[in-house]
Coordinates of C-alpha atoms and ligand atoms in Angstrom, one line a residue:
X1 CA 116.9 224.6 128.5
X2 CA 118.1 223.6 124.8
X3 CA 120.5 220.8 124.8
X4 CA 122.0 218.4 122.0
X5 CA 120.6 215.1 123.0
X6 CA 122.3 211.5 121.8
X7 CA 118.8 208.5 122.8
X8 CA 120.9 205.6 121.4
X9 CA 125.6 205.4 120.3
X10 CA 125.1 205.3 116.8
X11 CA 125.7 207.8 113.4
X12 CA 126.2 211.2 114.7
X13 CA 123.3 212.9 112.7
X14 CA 121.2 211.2 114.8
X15 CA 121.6 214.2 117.5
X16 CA 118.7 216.5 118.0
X17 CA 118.2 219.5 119.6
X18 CA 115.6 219.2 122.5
X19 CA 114.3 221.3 125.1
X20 CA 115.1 219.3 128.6
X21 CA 114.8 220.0 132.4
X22 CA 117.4 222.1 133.7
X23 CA 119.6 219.9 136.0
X24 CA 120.8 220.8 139.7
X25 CA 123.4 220.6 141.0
X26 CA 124.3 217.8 143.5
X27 CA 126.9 217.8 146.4
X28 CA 130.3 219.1 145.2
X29 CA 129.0 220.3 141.2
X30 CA 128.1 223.3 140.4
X31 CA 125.8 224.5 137.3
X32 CA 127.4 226.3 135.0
X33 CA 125.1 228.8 132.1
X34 CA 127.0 227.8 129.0
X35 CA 128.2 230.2 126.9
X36 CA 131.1 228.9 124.7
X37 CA 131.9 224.5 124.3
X38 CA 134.1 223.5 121.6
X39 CA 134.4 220.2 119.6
X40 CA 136.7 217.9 120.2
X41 CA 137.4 214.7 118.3
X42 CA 136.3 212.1 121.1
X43 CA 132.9 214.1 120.9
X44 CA 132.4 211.7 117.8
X45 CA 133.7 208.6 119.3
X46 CA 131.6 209.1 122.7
X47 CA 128.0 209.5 120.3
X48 CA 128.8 206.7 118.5
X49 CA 129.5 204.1 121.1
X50 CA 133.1 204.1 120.3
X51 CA 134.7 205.5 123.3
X52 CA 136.6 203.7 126.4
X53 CA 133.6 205.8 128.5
X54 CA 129.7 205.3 127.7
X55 CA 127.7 208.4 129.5
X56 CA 124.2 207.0 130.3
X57 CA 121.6 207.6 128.1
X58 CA 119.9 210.0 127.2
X59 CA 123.2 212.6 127.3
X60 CA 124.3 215.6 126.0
X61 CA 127.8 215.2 124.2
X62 CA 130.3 218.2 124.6
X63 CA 134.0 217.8 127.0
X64 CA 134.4 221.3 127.6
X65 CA 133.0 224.9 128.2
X66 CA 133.7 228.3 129.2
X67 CA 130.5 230.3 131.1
X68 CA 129.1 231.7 134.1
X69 CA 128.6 229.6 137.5
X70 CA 124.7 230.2 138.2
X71 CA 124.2 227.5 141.2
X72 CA 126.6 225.7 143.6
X73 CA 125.6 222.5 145.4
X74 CA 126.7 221.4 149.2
X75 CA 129.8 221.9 149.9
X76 CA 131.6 223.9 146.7
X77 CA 133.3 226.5 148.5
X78 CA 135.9 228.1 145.9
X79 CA 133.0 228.9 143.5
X80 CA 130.2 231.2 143.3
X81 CA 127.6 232.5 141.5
X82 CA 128.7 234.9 138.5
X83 CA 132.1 233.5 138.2
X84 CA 133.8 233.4 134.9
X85 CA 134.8 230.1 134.8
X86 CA 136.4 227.2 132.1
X87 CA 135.8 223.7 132.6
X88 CA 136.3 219.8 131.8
X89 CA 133.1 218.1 131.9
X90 CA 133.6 214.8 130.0
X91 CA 130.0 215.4 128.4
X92 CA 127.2 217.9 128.7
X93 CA 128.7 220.9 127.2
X94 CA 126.6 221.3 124.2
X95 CA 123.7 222.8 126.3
X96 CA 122.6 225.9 127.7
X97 CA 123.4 225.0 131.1
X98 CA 125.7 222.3 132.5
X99 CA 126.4 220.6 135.7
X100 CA 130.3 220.8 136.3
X101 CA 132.5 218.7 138.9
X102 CA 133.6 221.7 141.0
X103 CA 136.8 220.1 140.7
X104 CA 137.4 220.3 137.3
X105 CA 136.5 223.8 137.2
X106 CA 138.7 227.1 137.1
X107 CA 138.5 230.5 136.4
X108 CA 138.4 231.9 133.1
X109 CA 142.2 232.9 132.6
X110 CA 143.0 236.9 132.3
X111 CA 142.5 238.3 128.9
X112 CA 140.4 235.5 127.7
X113 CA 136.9 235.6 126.5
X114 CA 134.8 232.8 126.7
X115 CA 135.4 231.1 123.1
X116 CA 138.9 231.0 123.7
X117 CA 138.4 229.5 127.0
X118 CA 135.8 227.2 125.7
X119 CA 138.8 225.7 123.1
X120 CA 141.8 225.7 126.1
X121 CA 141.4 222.8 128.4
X122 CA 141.2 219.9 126.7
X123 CA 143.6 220.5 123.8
X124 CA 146.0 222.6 125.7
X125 CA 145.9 220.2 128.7
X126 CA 146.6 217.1 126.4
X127 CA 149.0 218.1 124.9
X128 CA 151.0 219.9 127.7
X129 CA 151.3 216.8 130.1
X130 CA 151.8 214.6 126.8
X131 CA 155.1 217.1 125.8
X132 CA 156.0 218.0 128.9
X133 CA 154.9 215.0 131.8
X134 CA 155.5 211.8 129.5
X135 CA 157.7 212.8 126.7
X136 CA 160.1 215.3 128.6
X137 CA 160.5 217.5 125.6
X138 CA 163.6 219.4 126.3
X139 CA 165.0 223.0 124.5
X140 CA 166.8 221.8 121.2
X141 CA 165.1 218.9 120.8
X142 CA 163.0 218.2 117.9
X143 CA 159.4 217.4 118.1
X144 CA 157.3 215.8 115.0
X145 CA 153.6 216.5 115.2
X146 CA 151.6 214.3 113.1
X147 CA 147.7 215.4 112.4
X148 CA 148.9 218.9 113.1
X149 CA 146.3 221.6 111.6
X150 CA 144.0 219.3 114.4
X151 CA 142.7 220.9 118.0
X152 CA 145.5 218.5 119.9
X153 CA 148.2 219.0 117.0
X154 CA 148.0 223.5 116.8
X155 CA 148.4 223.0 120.5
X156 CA 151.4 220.8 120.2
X157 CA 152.7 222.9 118.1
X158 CA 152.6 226.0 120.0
X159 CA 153.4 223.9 123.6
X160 CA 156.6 222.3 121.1
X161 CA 158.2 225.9 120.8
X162 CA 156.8 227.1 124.2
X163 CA 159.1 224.3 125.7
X164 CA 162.2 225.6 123.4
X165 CA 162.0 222.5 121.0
X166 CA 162.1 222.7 116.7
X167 CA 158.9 221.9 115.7
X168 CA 158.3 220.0 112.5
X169 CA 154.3 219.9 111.2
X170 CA 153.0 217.3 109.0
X171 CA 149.4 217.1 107.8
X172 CA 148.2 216.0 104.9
X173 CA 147.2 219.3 103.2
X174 CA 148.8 222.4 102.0
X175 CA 146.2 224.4 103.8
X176 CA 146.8 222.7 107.4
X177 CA 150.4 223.1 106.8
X178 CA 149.8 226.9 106.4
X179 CA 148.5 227.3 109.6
X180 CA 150.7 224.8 111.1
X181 CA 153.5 227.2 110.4
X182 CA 151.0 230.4 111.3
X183 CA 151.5 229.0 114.6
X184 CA 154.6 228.5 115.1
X185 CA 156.0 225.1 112.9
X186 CA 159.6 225.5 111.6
X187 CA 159.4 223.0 109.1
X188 CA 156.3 221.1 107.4
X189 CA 155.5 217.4 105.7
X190 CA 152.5 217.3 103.7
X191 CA 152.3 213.1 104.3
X192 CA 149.8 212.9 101.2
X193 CA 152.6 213.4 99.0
X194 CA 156.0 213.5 100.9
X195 CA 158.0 210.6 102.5
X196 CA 157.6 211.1 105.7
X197 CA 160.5 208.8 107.1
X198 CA 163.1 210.6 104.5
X199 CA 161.5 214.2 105.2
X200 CA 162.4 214.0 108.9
X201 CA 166.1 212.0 108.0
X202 CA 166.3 215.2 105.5
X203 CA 165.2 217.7 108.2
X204 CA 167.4 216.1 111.1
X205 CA 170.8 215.3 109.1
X206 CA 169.7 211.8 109.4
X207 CA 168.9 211.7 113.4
X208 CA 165.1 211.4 113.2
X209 CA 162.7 213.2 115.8
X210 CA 163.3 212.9 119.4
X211 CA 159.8 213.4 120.1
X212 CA 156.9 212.0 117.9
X213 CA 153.4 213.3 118.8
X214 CA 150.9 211.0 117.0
X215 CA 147.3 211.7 117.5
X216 CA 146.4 209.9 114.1
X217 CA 147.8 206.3 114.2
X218 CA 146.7 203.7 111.4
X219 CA 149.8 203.3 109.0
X220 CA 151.4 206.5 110.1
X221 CA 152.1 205.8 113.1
X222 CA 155.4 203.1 112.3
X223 CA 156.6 205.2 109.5
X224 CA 156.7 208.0 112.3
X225 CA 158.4 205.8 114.8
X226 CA 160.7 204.9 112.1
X227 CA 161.6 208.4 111.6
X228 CA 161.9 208.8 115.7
X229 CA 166.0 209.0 116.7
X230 CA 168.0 207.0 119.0
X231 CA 166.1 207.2 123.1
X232 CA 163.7 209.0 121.0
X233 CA 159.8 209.0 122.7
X234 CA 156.6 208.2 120.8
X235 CA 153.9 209.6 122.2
X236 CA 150.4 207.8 121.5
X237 CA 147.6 210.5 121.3
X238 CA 145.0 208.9 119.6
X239 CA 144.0 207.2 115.9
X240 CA 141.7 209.6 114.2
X241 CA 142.6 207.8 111.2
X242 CA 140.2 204.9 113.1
X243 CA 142.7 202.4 112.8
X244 CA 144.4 201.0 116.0
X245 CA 148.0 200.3 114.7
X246 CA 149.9 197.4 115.5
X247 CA 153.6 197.4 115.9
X248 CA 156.5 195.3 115.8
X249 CA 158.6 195.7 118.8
X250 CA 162.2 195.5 117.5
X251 CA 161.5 199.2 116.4
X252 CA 161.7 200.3 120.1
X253 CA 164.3 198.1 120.9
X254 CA 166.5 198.7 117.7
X255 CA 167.2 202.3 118.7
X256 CA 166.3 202.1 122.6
X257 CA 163.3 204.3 121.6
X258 CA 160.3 204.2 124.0
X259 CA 156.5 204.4 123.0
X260 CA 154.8 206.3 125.6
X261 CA 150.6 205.9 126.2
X262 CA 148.7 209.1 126.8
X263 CA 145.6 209.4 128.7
X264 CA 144.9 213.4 129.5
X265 CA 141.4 212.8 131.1
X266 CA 142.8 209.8 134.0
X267 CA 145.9 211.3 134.6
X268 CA 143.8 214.6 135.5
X269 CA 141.6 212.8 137.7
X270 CA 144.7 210.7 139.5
X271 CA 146.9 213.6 139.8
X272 CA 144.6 217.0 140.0
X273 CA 147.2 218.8 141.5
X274 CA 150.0 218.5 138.1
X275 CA 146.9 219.4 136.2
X276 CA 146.0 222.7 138.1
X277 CA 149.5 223.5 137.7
X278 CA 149.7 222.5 134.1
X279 CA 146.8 224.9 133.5
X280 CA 148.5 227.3 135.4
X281 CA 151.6 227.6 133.1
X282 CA 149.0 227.8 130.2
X283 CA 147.3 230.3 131.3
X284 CA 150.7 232.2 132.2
X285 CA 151.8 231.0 128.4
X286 CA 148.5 232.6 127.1
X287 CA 149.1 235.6 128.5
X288 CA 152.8 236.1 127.2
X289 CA 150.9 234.8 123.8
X290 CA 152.7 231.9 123.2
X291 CA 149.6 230.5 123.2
X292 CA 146.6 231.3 121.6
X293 CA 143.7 228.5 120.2
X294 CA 143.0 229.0 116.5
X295 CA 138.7 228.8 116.2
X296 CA 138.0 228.2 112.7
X297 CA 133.9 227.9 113.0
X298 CA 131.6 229.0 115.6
X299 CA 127.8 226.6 115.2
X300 CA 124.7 227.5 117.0
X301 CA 123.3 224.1 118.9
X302 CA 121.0 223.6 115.9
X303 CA 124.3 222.9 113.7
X304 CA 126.5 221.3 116.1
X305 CA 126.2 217.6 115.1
X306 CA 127.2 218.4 111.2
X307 CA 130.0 220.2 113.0
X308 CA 131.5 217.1 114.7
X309 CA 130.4 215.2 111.8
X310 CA 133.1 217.5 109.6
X311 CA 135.7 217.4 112.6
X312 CA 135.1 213.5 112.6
X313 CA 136.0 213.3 108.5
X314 CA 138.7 215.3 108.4
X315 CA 137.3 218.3 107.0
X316 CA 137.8 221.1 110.0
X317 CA 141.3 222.8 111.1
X318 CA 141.9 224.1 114.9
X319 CA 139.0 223.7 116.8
X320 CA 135.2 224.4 116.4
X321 CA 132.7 226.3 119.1
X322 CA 129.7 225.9 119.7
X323 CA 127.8 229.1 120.9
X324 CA 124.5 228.2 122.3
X325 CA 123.0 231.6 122.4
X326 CA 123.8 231.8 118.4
X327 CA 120.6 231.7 116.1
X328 CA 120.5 228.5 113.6
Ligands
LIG1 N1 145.3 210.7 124.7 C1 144.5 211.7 125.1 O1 144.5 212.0 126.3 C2 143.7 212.5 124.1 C3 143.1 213.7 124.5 C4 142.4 214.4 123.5 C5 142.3 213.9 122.2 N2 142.8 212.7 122.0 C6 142.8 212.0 120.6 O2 143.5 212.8 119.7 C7 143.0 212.6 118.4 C8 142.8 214.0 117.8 O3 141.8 214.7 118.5 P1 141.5 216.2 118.0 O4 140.3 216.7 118.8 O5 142.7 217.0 117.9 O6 140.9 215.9 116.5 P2 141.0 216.7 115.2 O7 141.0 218.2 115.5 O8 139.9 216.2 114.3 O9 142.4 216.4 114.5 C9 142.7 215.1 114.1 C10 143.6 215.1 112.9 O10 143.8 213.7 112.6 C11 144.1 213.6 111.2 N3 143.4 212.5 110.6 C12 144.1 211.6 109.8 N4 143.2 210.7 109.4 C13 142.0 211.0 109.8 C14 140.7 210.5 109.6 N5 140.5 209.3 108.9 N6 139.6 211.1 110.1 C15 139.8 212.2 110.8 N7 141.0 212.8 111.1 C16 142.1 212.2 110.5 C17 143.6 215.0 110.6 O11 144.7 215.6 110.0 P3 145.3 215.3 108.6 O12 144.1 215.5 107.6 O13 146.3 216.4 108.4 O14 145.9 214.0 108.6 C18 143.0 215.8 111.7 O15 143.4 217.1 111.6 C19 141.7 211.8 118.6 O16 142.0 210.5 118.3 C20 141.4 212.0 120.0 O17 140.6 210.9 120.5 C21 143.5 212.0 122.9

């Protein structure tokens, strides 16, 4: 089978498409023919060298997939053989076939084809527990969503008014605000030209957001948690902007505001149950469409690494799939 292969961390053009053994499944996996994986940002990081995990070499980057089970090893009981499935794989997506946890594999919600499942776990699930599990975004609250044309940020967006909050977008272009609001934003900050602090004061008669979702970090992140109100929660996503920031504390105690860590992929594996039922409200979400993932690209295999490449520099909007049975 054809799979995008990563020898040594280091610059992401250094991926190459290669023909490899098929793997098999071992006790509890079960092999899954690939047909849709989409990009997500830590794709980047995890090639690179940069993420908190390091898959051992050689490895096939790629978190998550939609396709059809072909094999199941010992003792996978729920799955079968021509299921329709969606799954979190951590890496080994971009690939004709991929082994799957059996765990961290569920069926292919009704109504969706395989690209939009490909683009619904990760995203979706992020920012779902993030809103809903850590933040405890209520109905009338307000919700900021910093680096919002991104995969995470269009689904915190849609999760924001899913959960009854006013959504406020900012991004740093006109045409990511434009499809912040397509999906669902009631108010937008382009923070390349705007104030952000005095935008939300403006937008919140002086309140600030009760909910920040920041998956950008660097020197947006205190401006936002300036902006965030009194008991107001920060939720840290991520620093695509690839600067950790650091803050001072008297912010959080100043205005009793908390600043909440995220981690989607441990909380998923500590507590599989909340996740399973997380999925299941967004698949019951998807099907009232209240939520929907925007796919702006589709790449073959052969163009995948220039497509994380743009997605790492800030170039793509929504979320990129890879379809392996595309032509170059
Ligand atoms: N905590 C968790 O469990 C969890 C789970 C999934 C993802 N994440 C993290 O969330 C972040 C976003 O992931 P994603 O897949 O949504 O990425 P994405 O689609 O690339 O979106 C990231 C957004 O960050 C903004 N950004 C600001 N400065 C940037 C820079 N220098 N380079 C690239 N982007 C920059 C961009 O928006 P503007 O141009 O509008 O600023 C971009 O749309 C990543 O840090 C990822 O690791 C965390």
């Amino acid at each position: 089978m054809k799979a995008l292969m990563c020898h040594a961390f280091g610059p992401i053009d250094t991926l190459r498409v290669e023909d490899v053994p098929t793997p098999v499944p071992g006790a509890g996996q079960v092999l899954i023919d690939v047909k849709a994986a989409a990009i997500n940002f830590p794709d980047a990081l995890i090639v690179q060298g940069l993420y908190q995990a390091k898959p051992p070499l050689p490895f096939a980057p790629g978190a998550e997939l939609a396709g059809v089970v072909s094999a199941v090893g010992e003792g996978v009981r729920h799955l079968h053989a021509g299921d329709r499935v969606i799954a979190a794989v951590g890496h080994g997506a971009f690939a004709e076939e991929c082994i799957a946890d059996a765990a961290q594999v569920m069926p292919l919600p009704p109504g969706m084809d395989f690209e939009l499942g490909a683009a619904f776990v990760l995203t979706y699930g992020t920012s779902l527990h993030a809103l809903q599990s850590i933040g405890a975004l209520k109905a009338g609250e307000t919700l900021l969503v910093l680096g919002a044309a991104g995969g995470v940020g269009l689904a915190a967006i849609e999760i924001g008014k899913a959960l009854g909050a006013r959504v406020i977008a900012a991004a740093s272009s006109a045409n990511k605000l434009a499809l912040a609001r397509k999906v669902g934003a009631d108010e937008t900050i382009n923070y390349s030209d705007e104030d952000l602090r005095k935008r939300v004061d403006a937008l919140t008669g002086g309140k600030g957001a009760d909910v920040v979702y920041d998956p950008v970090g660097g020197s947006l992140a205190e401006t936002a948690l300036r902006a965030t109100a009194w008991r107001g929660r920060f939720l840290v996503i991520g620093f695509a902007s690839g600067e950790i920031p650091k803050i001072p504390l008297n912010l959080a105690l100043l205005m009793e505001r908390a600043i909440l860590g995220v981690f989607w992929g441990s909380a998923v594996r500590r507590d599989p149950a909340a996740h399973q039922a997380n999925m299941g409200q967004l698949a019951q979400w998807f099907a009232q469409g209240k939520v929907r993932p925007v796919i702006s690209e589709r790449v073959a295999l052969a163009d995948t690494a220039a497509a994380i490449q743009r997605l790492a520099s800030r170039q793509a909007m929504g979320k990129l799939v890879v379809l392996p049975e595309l032509a170059a």
